[in-house]
PDB file of C-alpha atoms in Angstrom:
ATOM      1  CA  MET A  47     -25.277  41.359  18.457  1.00 71.00           C
ATOM      2  CA  ALA A  48     -22.324  38.965  18.645  1.00 68.00           C
ATOM      3  CA  PRO A  49     -19.109  39.978  16.889  1.00 79.00           C
ATOM      4  CA  LYS A  50     -18.448  38.350  13.520  1.00 84.00           C
ATOM      5  CA  SER A  51     -16.243  35.293  13.423  1.00 87.00           C
ATOM      6  CA  TRP A  52     -13.007  35.518  11.471  1.00 91.00           C
ATOM      7  CA  ALA A  53     -14.543  33.249   8.829  1.00 89.00           C
ATOM      8  CA  GLU A  54     -17.463  35.686   8.457  1.00 86.00           C
ATOM      9  CA  ASN A  55     -14.992  38.566   8.078  1.00 89.00           C
ATOM     10  CA  LEU A  56     -13.129  36.579   5.439  1.00 89.00           C
ATOM     11  CA  SER A  57     -16.278  35.898   3.446  1.00 88.00           C
ATOM     12  CA  SER A  58     -17.576  39.470   3.636  1.00 83.00           C
ATOM     13  CA  LYS A  59     -18.658  41.082   0.389  1.00 83.00           C
ATOM     14  CA  ARG A  60     -16.058  43.847   0.646  1.00 82.00           C
ATOM     15  CA  GLN A  61     -14.781  44.745  -2.799  1.00 89.00           C
ATOM     16  CA  TYR A  62     -11.270  45.771  -3.685  1.00 93.00           C
ATOM     17  CA  ASP A  63     -10.606  49.212  -5.099  1.00 94.00           C
ATOM     18  CA  VAL A  64      -7.854  50.874  -7.109  1.00 96.00           C
ATOM     19  CA  LYS A  65      -7.574  54.616  -6.658  1.00 95.00           C
ATOM     20  CA  PRO A  66      -4.938  57.351  -6.550  1.00 95.00           C
ATOM     21  CA  VAL A  67      -3.040  57.860  -3.297  1.00 94.00           C
ATOM     22  CA  ALA A  68      -4.410  61.081  -1.762  1.00 92.00           C
ATOM     23  CA  LYS A  69      -1.113  62.247  -0.221  1.00 91.00           C
ATOM     24  CA  ASP A  70       2.433  61.025   0.279  1.00 90.00           C
ATOM     25  CA  MET A  71       2.438  58.363   3.009  1.00 87.00           C
ATOM     26  CA  ALA A  72       4.125  55.105   3.978  1.00 85.00           C
ATOM     27  CA  GLY A  73       6.526  55.225   1.033  1.00 87.00           C
ATOM     28  CA  MET A  74       3.719  55.878  -1.445  1.00 89.00           C
ATOM     29  CA  LYS A  75       3.576  59.055  -3.517  1.00 93.00           C
ATOM     30  CA  GLN A  76       0.509  61.187  -4.092  1.00 93.00           C
ATOM     31  CA  GLY A  77      -1.218  60.198  -7.319  1.00 93.00           C
ATOM     32  CA  GLN A  78       0.174  56.648  -7.537  1.00 95.00           C
ATOM     33  CA  LEU A  79      -2.515  54.073  -8.229  1.00 97.00           C
ATOM     34  CA  MET A  80      -3.092  52.116  -5.015  1.00 96.00           C
ATOM     35  CA  LEU A  81      -4.803  48.774  -4.601  1.00 97.00           C
ATOM     36  CA  ILE A  82      -7.028  48.568  -1.550  1.00 96.00           C
ATOM     37  CA  THR A  83      -7.302  44.841  -1.234  1.00 95.00           C
ATOM     38  CA  SER A  84     -10.075  42.647   0.157  1.00 95.00           C
ATOM     39  CA  PRO A  85      -9.913  39.616   2.448  1.00 95.00           C
ATOM     40  CA  GLN A  86     -10.854  37.333  -0.464  1.00 95.00           C
ATOM     41  CA  ILE A  87      -8.039  38.661  -2.660  1.00 96.00           C
ATOM     42  CA  MET A  88      -5.523  38.202   0.167  1.00 97.00           C
ATOM     43  CA  ASN A  89      -6.788  34.686   0.840  1.00 97.00           C
ATOM     44  CA  ALA A  90      -6.610  33.647  -2.817  1.00 96.00           C
ATOM     45  CA  PHE A  91      -3.109  35.115  -3.189  1.00 97.00           C
ATOM     46  CA  ILE A  92      -1.757  33.293  -0.136  1.00 98.00           C
ATOM     47  CA  LYS A  93      -3.279  29.999  -1.292  1.00 97.00           C
ATOM     48  CA  GLU A  94      -1.086  30.286  -4.407  1.00 97.00           C
ATOM     49  CA  ILE A  95       2.200  30.416  -2.473  1.00 97.00           C
ATOM     50  CA  PRO A  96       3.832  27.010  -3.069  1.00 97.00           C
ATOM     51  CA  VAL A  97       4.781  24.639  -0.253  1.00 96.00           C
ATOM     52  CA  GLY A  98       8.241  25.440   1.050  1.00 95.00           C
ATOM     53  CA  GLU A  99       8.174  29.059  -0.134  1.00 97.00           C
ATOM     54  CA  SER A 100       7.456  32.208   1.812  1.00 97.00           C
ATOM     55  CA  ILE A 101       6.880  35.845   0.982  1.00 97.00           C
ATOM     56  CA  ASP A 102       7.439  39.018   2.954  1.00 95.00           C
ATOM     57  CA  MET A 103       4.761  41.672   3.153  1.00 94.00           C
ATOM     58  CA  LYS A 104       6.613  44.163   0.953  1.00 94.00           C
ATOM     59  CA  THR A 105       6.875  41.622  -1.877  1.00 96.00           C
ATOM     60  CA  LEU A 106       3.315  40.422  -1.328  1.00 97.00           C
ATOM     61  CA  ARG A 107       1.992  43.990  -1.633  1.00 96.00           C
ATOM     62  CA  SER A 108       4.097  44.657  -4.719  1.00 97.00           C
ATOM     63  CA  GLN A 109       2.885  41.500  -6.470  1.00 97.00           C
ATOM     64  CA  LEU A 110      -0.751  42.150  -5.550  1.00 97.00           C
ATOM     65  CA  ALA A 111      -0.524  45.718  -6.832  1.00 97.00           C
ATOM     66  CA  ALA A 112       0.901  44.520 -10.163  1.00 97.00           C
ATOM     67  CA  LYS A 113      -1.783  41.848 -10.478  1.00 96.00           C
ATOM     68  CA  TYR A 114      -4.506  44.497 -10.165  1.00 96.00           C
ATOM     69  CA  ASP A 115      -2.834  47.096 -12.406  1.00 97.00           C
ATOM     70  CA  ALA A 116      -1.882  49.336  -9.497  1.00 97.00           C
ATOM     71  CA  GLU A 117       1.493  50.815  -8.615  1.00 97.00           C
ATOM     72  CA  VAL A 118       1.274  50.223  -4.868  1.00 97.00           C
ATOM     73  CA  CYS A 119      -0.871  48.319  -2.380  1.00 97.00           C
ATOM     74  CA  CYS A 120      -2.289  49.849   0.787  1.00 95.00           C
ATOM     75  CA  PRO A 121      -0.135  48.677   3.709  1.00 94.00           C
ATOM     76  CA  ILE A 122      -2.911  49.190   6.252  1.00 93.00           C
ATOM     77  CA  THR A 123      -5.643  47.122   4.615  1.00 94.00           C
ATOM     78  CA  SER A 124      -3.066  44.525   3.529  1.00 96.00           C
ATOM     79  CA  GLY A 125      -2.025  43.980   7.143  1.00 95.00           C
ATOM     80  CA  ILE A 126      -5.618  43.837   8.336  1.00 95.00           C
ATOM     81  CA  HIS A 127      -6.626  41.358   5.656  1.00 96.00           C
ATOM     82  CA  LEU A 128      -3.576  39.166   6.235  1.00 97.00           C
ATOM     83  CA  ARG A 129      -4.659  38.912   9.856  1.00 97.00           C
ATOM     84  CA  VAL A 130      -8.253  38.073   8.848  1.00 97.00           C
ATOM     85  CA  VAL A 131      -6.924  35.290   6.589  1.00 98.00           C
ATOM     86  CA  ALA A 132      -4.685  33.907   9.355  1.00 98.00           C
ATOM     87  CA  GLU A 133      -7.371  34.028  12.046  1.00 97.00           C
ATOM     88  CA  ALA A 134     -10.017  32.437   9.787  1.00 97.00           C
ATOM     89  CA  ALA A 135      -7.610  29.681   8.757  1.00 98.00           C
ATOM     90  CA  TYR A 136      -6.711  29.012  12.374  1.00 98.00           C
ATOM     91  CA  GLU A 137     -10.427  28.840  13.297  1.00 95.00           C
ATOM     92  CA  GLU A 138     -10.833  26.234  10.564  1.00 96.00           C
ATOM     93  CA  TYR A 139      -7.776  24.348  11.819  1.00 97.00           C
ATOM     94  CA  CYS A 140      -9.288  24.238  15.316  1.00 96.00           C
ATOM     95  CA  LYS A 141     -12.506  22.751  13.905  1.00 94.00           C
ATOM     96  CA  ALA A 142     -10.904  20.276  11.519  1.00 94.00           C
ATOM     97  CA  GLY A 143      -7.778  19.410  13.493  1.00 93.00           C
ATOM     98  CA  THR A 144      -5.650  19.469  10.354  1.00 95.00           C
ATOM     99  CA  THR A 145      -3.928  22.032   8.164  1.00 95.00           C
ATOM    100  CA  LYS A 146      -4.758  20.064   5.010  1.00 93.00           C
ATOM    101  CA  ASP A 147      -7.463  22.377   3.646  1.00 93.00           C
ATOM    102  CA  ILE A 148      -6.690  25.710   5.305  1.00 97.00           C
ATOM    103  CA  THR A 149      -4.985  28.718   3.744  1.00 98.00           C
ATOM    104  CA  PRO A 150      -1.221  28.417   4.472  1.00 98.00           C
ATOM    105  CA  PHE A 151      -0.918  31.871   6.014  1.00 98.00           C
ATOM    106  CA  TRP A 152       2.370  30.920   7.719  1.00 98.00           C
ATOM    107  CA  ARG A 153       4.012  31.357   4.315  1.00 98.00           C
ATOM    108  CA  ALA A 154       3.318  35.107   4.607  1.00 97.00           C
ATOM    109  CA  ILE A 155       3.908  35.576   8.356  1.00 97.00           C
ATOM    110  CA  ASN A 156       7.184  35.042  10.174  1.00 93.00           C
ATOM    111  CA  SER A 157       8.672  36.070  13.524  1.00 91.00           C
ATOM    112  CA  LYS A 158       9.466  39.549  12.182  1.00 91.00           C
ATOM    113  CA  SER A 159       6.007  40.211  10.747  1.00 93.00           C
ATOM    114  CA  PRO A 160       4.027  42.868  12.626  1.00 92.00           C
ATOM    115  CA  THR A 161       0.939  40.678  12.155  1.00 94.00           C
ATOM    116  CA  ILE A 162       2.327  37.893  14.331  1.00 95.00           C
ATOM    117  CA  LYS A 163       2.050  40.098  17.419  1.00 94.00           C
ATOM    118  CA  LYS A 164      -1.638  40.736  16.719  1.00 96.00           C
ATOM    119  CA  LEU A 165      -2.804  37.126  16.341  1.00 97.00           C
ATOM    120  CA  THR A 166      -5.223  35.822  18.946  1.00 96.00           C
ATOM    121  CA  PHE A 167      -3.526  32.409  18.991  1.00 97.00           C
ATOM    122  CA  ASP A 168      -0.056  31.265  20.042  1.00 96.00           C
ATOM    123  CA  PRO A 169       2.579  32.186  17.422  1.00 96.00           C
ATOM    124  CA  GLU A 170       4.157  28.783  18.069  1.00 96.00           C
ATOM    125  CA  PHE A 171       1.601  27.405  15.604  1.00 97.00           C
ATOM    126  CA  VAL A 172       3.099  29.630  12.885  1.00 97.00           C
ATOM    127  CA  TYR A 173       6.669  28.659  13.804  1.00 96.00           C
ATOM    128  CA  LYS A 174       5.775  24.959  13.786  1.00 96.00           C
ATOM    129  CA  GLN A 175       4.185  25.147  10.319  1.00 97.00           C
ATOM    130  CA  ARG A 176       7.114  27.146   8.956  1.00 97.00           C
ATOM    131  CA  ASN A 177       9.573  24.623  10.384  1.00 96.00           C
ATOM    132  CA  LEU A 178       7.625  21.730   8.858  1.00 96.00           C
ATOM    133  CA  GLU A 179       8.045  23.391   5.445  1.00 96.00           C
ATOM    134  CA  GLY A 180      11.708  24.245   5.995  1.00 95.00           C
ATOM    135  CA  LEU A 181      11.034  27.978   6.238  1.00 95.00           C
ATOM    136  CA  GLU A 182      12.916  30.313   8.524  1.00 83.00           C
ATOM    137  CA  SER A 183      10.799  31.280  11.528  1.00 69.00           C
TER     138      SER A 183
END
């Protein structure tokens, strides 16, 4: 069986969950309500970031958690789903040849983001899009 495309991963039926943190980890305290996001939630959130604005992962996670009545947002699934969003958007860019209708993931990824090192495509694409919007690379 062939591996799923990034677009298929993005459109998966995975549901988000909010549950207590099992033990202290990654700056989260046991018992805090934690959002475990989904690729669709991450995609929708990033689509709402206005042109010319960017967000760091800490702020993104904090805002997502608040939106879903949680205290914190899982850093592991957030990073994974940000990558799924970026890879799926880049796949679409490669097909369409334009960034017009893709999710502007470069507003949530910069040169210091751990995700940038994991992308399957050249990070120069991210830097170019950020520069076009006047964002720091």
